[in-house]
Each structure stands twice: as C-alpha cells, then as structure tokens.
PDB file of C-alpha atoms in Angstrom:
ATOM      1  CA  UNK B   1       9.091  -3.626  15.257  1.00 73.00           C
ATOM      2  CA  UNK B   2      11.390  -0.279  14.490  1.00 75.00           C
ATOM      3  CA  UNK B   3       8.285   1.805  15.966  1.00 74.00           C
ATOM      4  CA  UNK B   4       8.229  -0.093  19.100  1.00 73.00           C
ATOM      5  CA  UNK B   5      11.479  -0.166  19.914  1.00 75.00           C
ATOM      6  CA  UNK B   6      11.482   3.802  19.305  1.00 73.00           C
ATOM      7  CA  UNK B   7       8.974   4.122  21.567  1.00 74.00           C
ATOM      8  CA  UNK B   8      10.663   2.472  23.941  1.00 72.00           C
ATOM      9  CA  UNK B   9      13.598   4.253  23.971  1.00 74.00           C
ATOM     10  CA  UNK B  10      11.860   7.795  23.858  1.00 72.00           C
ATOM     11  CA  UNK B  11       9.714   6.666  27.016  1.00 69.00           C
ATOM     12  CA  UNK B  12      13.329   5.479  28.631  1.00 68.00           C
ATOM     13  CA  UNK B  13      14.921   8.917  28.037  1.00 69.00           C
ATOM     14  CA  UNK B  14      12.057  10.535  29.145  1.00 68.00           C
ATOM     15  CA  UNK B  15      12.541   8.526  32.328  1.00 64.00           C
ATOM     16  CA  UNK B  16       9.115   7.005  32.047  1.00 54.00           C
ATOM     17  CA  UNK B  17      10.010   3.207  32.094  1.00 51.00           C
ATOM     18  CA  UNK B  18      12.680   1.648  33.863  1.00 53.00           C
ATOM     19  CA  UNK B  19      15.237   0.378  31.642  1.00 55.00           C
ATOM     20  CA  UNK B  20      15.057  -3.454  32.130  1.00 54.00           C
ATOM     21  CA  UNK B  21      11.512  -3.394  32.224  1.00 53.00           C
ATOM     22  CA  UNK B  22      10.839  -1.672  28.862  1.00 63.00           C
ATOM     23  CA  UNK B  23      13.375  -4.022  27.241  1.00 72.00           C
ATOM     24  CA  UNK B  24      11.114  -6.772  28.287  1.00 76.00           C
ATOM     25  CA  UNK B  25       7.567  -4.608  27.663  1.00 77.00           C
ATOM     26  CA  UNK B  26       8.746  -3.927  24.311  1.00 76.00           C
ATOM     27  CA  UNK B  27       9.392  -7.608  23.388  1.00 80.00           C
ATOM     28  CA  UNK B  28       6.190  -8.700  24.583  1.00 81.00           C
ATOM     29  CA  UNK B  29       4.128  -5.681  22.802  1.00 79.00           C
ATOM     30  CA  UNK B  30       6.103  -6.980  19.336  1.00 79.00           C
ATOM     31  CA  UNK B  31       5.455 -10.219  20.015  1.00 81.00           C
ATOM     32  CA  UNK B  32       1.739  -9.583  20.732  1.00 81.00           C
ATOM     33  CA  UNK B  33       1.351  -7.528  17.928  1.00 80.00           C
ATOM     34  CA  UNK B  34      -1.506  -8.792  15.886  1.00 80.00           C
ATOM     35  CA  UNK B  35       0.459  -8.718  12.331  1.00 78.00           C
ATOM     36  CA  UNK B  36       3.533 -10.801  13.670  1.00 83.00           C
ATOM     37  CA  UNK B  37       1.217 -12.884  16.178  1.00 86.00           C
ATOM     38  CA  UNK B  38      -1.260 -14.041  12.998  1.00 84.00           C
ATOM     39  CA  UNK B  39       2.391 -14.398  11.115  1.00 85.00           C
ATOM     40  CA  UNK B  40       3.783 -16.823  13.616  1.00 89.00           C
ATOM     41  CA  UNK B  41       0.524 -18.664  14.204  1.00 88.00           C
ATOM     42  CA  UNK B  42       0.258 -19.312  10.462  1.00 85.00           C
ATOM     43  CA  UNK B  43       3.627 -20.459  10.229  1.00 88.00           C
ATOM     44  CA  UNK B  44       3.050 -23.131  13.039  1.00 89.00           C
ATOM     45  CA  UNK B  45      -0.418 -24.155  11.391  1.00 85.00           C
ATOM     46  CA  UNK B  46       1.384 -24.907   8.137  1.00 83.00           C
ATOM     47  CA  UNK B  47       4.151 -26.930   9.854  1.00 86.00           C
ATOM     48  CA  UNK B  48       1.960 -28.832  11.723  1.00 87.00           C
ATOM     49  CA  UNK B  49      -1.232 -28.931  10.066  1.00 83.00           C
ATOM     50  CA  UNK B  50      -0.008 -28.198   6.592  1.00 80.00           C
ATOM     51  CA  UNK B  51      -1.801 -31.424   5.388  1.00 82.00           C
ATOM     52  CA  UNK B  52      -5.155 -29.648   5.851  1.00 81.00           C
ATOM     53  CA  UNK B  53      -4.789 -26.963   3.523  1.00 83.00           C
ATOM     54  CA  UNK B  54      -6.328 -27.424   0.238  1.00 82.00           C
ATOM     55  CA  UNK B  55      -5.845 -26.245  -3.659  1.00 79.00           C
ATOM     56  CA  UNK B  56      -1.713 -26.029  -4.900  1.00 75.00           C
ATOM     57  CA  UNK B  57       0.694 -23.546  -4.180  1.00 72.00           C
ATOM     58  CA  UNK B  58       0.381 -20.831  -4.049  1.00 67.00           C
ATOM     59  CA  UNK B  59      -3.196 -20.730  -4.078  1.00 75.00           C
ATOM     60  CA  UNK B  60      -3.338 -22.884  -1.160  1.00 78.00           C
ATOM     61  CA  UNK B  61      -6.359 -21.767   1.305  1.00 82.00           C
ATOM     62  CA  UNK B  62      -7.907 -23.322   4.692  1.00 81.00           C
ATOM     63  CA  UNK B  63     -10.791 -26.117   4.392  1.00 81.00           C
ATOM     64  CA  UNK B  64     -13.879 -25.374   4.748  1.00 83.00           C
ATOM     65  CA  UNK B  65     -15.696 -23.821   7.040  1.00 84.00           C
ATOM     66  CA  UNK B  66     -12.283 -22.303   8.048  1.00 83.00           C
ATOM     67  CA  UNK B  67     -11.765 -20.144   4.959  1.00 84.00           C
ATOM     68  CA  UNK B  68     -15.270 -19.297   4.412  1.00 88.00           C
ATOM     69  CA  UNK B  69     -15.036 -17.694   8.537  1.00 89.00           C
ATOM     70  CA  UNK B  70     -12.339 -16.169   7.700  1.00 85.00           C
ATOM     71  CA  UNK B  71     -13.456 -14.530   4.687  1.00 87.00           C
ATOM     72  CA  UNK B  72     -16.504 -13.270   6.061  1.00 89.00           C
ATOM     73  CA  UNK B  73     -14.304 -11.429   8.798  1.00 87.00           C
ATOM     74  CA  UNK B  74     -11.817  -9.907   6.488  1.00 85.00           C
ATOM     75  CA  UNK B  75     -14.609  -8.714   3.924  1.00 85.00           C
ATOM     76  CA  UNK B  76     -14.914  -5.060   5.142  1.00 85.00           C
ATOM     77  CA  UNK B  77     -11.682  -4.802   5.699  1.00 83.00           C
ATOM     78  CA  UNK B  78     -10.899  -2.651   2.107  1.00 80.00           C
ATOM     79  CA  UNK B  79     -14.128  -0.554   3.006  1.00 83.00           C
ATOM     80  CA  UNK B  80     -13.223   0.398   6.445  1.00 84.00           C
ATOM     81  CA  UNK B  81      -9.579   1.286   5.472  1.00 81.00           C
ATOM     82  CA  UNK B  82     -10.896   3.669   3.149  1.00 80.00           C
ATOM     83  CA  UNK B  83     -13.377   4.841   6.108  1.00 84.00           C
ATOM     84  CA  UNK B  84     -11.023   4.857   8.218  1.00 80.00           C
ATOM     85  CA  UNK B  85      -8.674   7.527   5.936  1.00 80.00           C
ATOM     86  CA  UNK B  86     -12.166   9.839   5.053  1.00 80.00           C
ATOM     87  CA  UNK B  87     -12.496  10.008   8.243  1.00 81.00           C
ATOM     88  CA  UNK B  88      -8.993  10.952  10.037  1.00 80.00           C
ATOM     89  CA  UNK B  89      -8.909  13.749   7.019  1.00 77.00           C
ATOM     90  CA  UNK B  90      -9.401  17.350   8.945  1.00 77.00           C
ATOM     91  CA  UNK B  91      -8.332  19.172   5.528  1.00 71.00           C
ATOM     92  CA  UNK B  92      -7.951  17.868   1.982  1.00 65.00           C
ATOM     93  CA  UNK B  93      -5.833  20.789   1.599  1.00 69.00           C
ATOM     94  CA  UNK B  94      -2.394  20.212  -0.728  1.00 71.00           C
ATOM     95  CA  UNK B  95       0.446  20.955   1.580  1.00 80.00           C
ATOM     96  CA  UNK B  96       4.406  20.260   1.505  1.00 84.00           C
ATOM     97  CA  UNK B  97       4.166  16.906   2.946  1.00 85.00           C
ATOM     98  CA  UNK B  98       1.596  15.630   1.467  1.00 84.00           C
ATOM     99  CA  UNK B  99       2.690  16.450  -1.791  1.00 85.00           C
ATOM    100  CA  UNK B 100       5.915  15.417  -1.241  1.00 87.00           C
ATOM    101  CA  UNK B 101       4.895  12.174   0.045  1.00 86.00           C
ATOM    102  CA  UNK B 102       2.603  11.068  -2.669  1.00 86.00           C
ATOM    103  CA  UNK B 103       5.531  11.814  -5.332  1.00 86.00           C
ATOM    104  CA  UNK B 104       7.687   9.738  -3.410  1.00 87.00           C
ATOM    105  CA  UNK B 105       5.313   6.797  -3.488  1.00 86.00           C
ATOM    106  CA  UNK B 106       3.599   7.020  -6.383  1.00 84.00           C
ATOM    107  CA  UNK B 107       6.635   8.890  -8.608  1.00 83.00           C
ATOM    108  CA  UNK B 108       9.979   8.091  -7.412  1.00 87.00           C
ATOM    109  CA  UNK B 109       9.330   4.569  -5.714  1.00 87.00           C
ATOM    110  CA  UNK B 110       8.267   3.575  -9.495  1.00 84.00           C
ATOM    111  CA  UNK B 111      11.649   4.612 -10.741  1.00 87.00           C
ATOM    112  CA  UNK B 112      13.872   3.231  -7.809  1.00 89.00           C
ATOM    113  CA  UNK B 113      12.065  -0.384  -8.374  1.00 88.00           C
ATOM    114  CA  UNK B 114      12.604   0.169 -12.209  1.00 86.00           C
ATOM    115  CA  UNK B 115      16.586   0.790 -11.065  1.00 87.00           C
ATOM    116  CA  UNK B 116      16.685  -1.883  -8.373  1.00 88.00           C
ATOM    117  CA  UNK B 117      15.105  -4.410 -11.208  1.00 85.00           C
ATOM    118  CA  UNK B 118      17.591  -3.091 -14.018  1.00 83.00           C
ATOM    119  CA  UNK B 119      20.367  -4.246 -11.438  1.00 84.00           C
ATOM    120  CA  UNK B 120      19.268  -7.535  -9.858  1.00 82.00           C
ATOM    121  CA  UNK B 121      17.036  -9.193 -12.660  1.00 76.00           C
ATOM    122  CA  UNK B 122      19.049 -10.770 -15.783  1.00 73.00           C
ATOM    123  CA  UNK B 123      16.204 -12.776 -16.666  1.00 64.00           C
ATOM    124  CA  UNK B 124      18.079 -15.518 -17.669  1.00 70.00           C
ATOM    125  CA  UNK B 125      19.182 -14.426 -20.522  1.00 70.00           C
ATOM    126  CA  UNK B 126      15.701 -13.563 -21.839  1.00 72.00           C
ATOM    127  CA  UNK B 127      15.604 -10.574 -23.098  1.00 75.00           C
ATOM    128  CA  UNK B 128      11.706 -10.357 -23.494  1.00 76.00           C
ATOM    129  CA  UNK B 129      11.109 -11.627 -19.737  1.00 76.00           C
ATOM    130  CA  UNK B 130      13.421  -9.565 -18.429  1.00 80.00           C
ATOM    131  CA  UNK B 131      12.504  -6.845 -20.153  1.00 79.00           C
ATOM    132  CA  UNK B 132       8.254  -7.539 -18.811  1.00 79.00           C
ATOM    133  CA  UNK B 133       9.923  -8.019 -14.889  1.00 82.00           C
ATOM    134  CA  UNK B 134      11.400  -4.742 -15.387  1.00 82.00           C
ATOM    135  CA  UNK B 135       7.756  -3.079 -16.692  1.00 81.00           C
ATOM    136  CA  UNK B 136       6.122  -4.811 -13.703  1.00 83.00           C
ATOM    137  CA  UNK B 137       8.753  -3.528 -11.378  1.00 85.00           C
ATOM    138  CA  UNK B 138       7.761   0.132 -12.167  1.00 84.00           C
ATOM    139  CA  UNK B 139       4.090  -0.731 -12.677  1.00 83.00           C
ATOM    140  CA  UNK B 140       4.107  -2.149  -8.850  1.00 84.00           C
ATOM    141  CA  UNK B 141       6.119   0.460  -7.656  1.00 84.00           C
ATOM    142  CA  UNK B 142       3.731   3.064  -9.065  1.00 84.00           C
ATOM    143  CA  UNK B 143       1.050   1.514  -6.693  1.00 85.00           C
ATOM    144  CA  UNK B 144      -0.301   3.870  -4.119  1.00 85.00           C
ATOM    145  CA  UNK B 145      -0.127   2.963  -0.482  1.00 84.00           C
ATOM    146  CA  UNK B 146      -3.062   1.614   1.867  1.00 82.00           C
ATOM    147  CA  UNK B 147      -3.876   2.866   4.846  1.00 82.00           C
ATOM    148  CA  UNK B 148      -1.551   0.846   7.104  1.00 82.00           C
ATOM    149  CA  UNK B 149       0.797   3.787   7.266  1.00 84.00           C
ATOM    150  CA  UNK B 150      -2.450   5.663   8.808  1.00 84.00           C
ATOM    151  CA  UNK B 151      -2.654   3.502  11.442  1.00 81.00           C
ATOM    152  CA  UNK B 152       0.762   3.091  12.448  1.00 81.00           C
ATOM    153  CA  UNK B 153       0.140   7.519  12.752  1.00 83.00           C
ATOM    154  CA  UNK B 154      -2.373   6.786  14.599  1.00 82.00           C
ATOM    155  CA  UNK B 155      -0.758   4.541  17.097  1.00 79.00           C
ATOM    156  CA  UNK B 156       2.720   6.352  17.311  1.00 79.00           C
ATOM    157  CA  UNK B 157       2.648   9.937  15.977  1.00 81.00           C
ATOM    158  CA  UNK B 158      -1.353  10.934  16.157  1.00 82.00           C
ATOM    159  CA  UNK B 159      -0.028  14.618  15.395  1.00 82.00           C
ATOM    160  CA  UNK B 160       0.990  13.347  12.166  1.00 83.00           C
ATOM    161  CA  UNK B 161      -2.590  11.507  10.879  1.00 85.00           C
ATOM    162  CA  UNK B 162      -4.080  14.459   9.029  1.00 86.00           C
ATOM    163  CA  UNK B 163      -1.090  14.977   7.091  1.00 87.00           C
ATOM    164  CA  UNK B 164      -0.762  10.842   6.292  1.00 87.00           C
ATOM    165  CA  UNK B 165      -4.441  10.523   5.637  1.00 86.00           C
ATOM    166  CA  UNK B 166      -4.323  13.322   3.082  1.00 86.00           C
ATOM    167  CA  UNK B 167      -1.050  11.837   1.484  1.00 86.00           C
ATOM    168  CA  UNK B 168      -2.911   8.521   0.990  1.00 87.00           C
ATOM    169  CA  UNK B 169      -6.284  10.136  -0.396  1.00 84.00           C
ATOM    170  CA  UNK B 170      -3.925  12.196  -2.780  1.00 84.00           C
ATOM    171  CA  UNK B 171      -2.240   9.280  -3.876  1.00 85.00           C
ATOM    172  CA  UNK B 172      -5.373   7.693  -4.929  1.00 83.00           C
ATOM    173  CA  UNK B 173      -5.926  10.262  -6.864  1.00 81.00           C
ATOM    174  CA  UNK B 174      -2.672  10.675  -9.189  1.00 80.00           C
ATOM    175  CA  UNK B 175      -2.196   6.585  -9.190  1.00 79.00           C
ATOM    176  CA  UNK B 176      -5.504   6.610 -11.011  1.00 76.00           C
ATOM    177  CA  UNK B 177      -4.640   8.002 -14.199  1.00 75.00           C
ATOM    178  CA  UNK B 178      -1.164   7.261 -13.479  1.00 76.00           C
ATOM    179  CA  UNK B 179      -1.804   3.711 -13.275  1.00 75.00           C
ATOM    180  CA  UNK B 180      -3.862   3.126 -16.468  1.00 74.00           C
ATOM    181  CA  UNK B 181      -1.929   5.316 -18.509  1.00 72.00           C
ATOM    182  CA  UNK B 182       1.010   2.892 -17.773  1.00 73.00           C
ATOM    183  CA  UNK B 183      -0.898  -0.108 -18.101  1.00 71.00           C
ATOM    184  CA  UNK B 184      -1.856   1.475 -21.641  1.00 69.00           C
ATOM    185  CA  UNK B 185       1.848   1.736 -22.911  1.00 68.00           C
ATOM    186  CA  UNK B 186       3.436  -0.928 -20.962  1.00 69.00           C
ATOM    187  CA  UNK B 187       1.217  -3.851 -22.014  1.00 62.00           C
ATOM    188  CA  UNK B 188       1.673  -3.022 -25.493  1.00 56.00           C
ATOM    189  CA  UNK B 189       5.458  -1.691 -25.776  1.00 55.00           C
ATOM    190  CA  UNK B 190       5.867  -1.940 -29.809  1.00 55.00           C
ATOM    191  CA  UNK B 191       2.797  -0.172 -30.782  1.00 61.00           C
ATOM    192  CA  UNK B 192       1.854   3.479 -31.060  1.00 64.00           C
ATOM    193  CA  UNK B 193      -0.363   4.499 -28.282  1.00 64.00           C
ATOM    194  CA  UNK B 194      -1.230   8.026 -29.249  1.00 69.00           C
ATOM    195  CA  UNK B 195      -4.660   7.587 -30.374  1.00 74.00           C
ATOM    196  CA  UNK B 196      -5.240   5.925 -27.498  1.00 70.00           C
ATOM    197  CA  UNK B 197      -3.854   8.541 -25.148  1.00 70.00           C
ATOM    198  CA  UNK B 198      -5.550  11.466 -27.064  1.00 77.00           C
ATOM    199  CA  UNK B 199      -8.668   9.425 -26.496  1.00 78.00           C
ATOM    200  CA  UNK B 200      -8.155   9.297 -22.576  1.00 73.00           C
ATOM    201  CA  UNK B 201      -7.123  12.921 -22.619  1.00 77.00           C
ATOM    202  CA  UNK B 202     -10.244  13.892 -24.181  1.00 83.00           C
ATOM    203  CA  UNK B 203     -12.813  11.851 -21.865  1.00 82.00           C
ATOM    204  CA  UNK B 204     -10.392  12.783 -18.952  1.00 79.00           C
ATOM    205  CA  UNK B 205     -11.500  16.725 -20.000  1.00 85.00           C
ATOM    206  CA  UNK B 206     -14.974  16.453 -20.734  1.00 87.00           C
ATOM    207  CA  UNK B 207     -15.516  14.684 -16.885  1.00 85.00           C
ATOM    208  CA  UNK B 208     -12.593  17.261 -15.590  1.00 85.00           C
ATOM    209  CA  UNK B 209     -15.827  19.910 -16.566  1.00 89.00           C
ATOM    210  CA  UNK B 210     -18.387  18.188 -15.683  1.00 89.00           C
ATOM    211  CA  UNK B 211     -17.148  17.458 -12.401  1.00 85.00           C
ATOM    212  CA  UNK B 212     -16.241  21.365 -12.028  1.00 86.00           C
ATOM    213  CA  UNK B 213     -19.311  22.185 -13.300  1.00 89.00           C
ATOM    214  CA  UNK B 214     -21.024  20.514 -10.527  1.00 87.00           C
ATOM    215  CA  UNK B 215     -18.202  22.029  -7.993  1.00 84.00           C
ATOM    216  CA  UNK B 216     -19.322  25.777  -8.766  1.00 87.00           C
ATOM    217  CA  UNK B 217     -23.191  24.313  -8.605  1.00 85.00           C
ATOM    218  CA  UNK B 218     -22.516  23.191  -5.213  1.00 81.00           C
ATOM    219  CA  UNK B 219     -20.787  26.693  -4.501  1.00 80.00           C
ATOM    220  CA  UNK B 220     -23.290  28.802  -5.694  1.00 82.00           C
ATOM    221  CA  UNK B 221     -26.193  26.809  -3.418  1.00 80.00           C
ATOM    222  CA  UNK B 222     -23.956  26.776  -0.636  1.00 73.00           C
ATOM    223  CA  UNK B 223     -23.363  30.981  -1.096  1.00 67.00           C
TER     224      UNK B 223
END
C-alpha cells in the first residue's frame, strides 16, 4: 500500500497524473492488488461460506477438490522464488548494501524481536514459557527473508534488484549455519553444547575445503 501511494505522489510531482485522478488510480491499483484482493476474497468466503471449510482451527483448509486445485497451483511457487532471485542476480559480489542488509535481517532483526519479546511477553507468570517465547522470538527473527522484497524491486525500484537479489541469496547463506547453530543451543538451554559445536565446526571445515577444492578445480579448467 506505502509503495503505491509513493508512486503516486512521485508521478504527481513529476506532473505525470492529474491529481484527482491518481488519488482514485492509486485506490483501485491497491485494491486490485493480488495480495489484498485474495485477502479480502478469503475473508468474504469465510463469512459466508465458512461452513464449508473443513479440519479445526487453525488447520482449517478448503474441501475437496478446492484445496487439492489450489495446491497444485501454489506448488512451484518456493522453486520459482528461488528462480526468480538466481536469476535477477547480475553479480554475487559482497557490497555495502548487501552486506548491510543481510545483518539487518538476519543479525539485528533477531535481537530487536528478542527486545520487543523481553518487553511485551510476561508469560503469565511462567517463567519457563516465557522464557521459550522469548527463544522463539529471536529464533524467528533470525529467519532470512523470501523473495517478496525482490519483487516489490522489481515493480517499484528495478535499479535496485541486483543489489536485493544478492542481499536475499547472502542471507541464505549466513541463516544456514546461523539457524542450526541456534536451534542447537536454544532447544537445549541447560546443557553444554560444546561437543556438539566443535563437531559442526569440524564437518563445517572439512566441506569449507572440499568445496574450495573444487572452486580452484573449476579455476584451473576454466584458465
């Protein structure tokens, strides 16, 4: 919604669009936009034809043959998001932005929902669940993003797509061992884990030179 209405106004001070009629062209280009029109349509299907849907809450799904159609057209939709960010990369290259964008997301964003969750959740007065919403928090936050933010780039600021599709492969990358590392310590918070993580470091080296092994192969052939 805030990228549409931005666009709106840039094209008004540019003197592109009248005024009255880009108030109007923005509201219907929000209102057609396919997130918030599939939002709205599934809110009206559940308040009038909420009976239909089968299986509790929240696992409630559409009856057949609905779901399965719906399924089969949002299988490839994880594959061609990752397509879609191989191929809008120009350069893997690590740059300022990119760099700095991954440790915002996969870095910082952790700790802020670690803070926010330290503030807001009192669990109740249970120390252990508070205490696991807190882990999740940072765990979550930790997560890297998809590519939606590529294609809002490519829709409002295509100069911008190399250096959001390399932010999003990079973040991949550092969530991985990132991720599992945490998973490691935060599932089991009373034990020591240093076996464990001298045991990661160790496979983490010996494919670290395989894998560069196979880089200076590749090299050579290609010299």
């Amino acid at each position: 919604v805030l990228f549409e209405v931005g666009k709106a106004r840039l094209a008004a001070e540019q003197g592109s669009a009248v005024e009255e009629q880009s108030k109007w062209q923005t509201v219907r280009v929000i209102l057609l936009n396919p997130v918030i029109l599939c939002t709205i349509l599934g809110l009206l299907f559940q308040l009038c034809f909420g009976w239909l849907l089968v299986g509790e809450y929240p696992n409630r799904d559409l009856p057949h043959p609905l779901s399965d159609i719906v399924a089969l057209f949002t299988a490839p939709f994880g594959m061609l998001a990752l397509f879609l960010t191989g191929a809008s990369l120009k350069s893997a290259s690590v740059s300022f932005w990119p760099a700095a964008l991954v440790t915002m997301k996969v870095v910082v964003c952790g700790y802020l929902s670690y803070a926010f969750a330290d503030l807001f959740v009192d669990g109740n007065g249970n120390t252990e669940q508070m205490l696991r919403l807190q882990d999740f928090s940072f765990f979550y936050g930790s997560i890297p993003t998809s590519s939606a933010p590529l294609v809002y780039a490519t829709k409002f600021d295509p100069g911008a797509v190399n250096i959001v599709a390399a932010a999003v492969l990079w973040g991949i990358v550092l969530a991985g061992p990132n991720m599992i590392t945490q998973a490691v310590f935060l599932g089991r918070e009373f034990q020591n884990q240093t076996a464990t993580l001298q045991a990661v470091q160790h496979y983490v080296s010996v494919v670290s030179a395989v894998m560069g092994l196979v880089v200076l192969g590749l090299l050579a052939q290609l010299r």
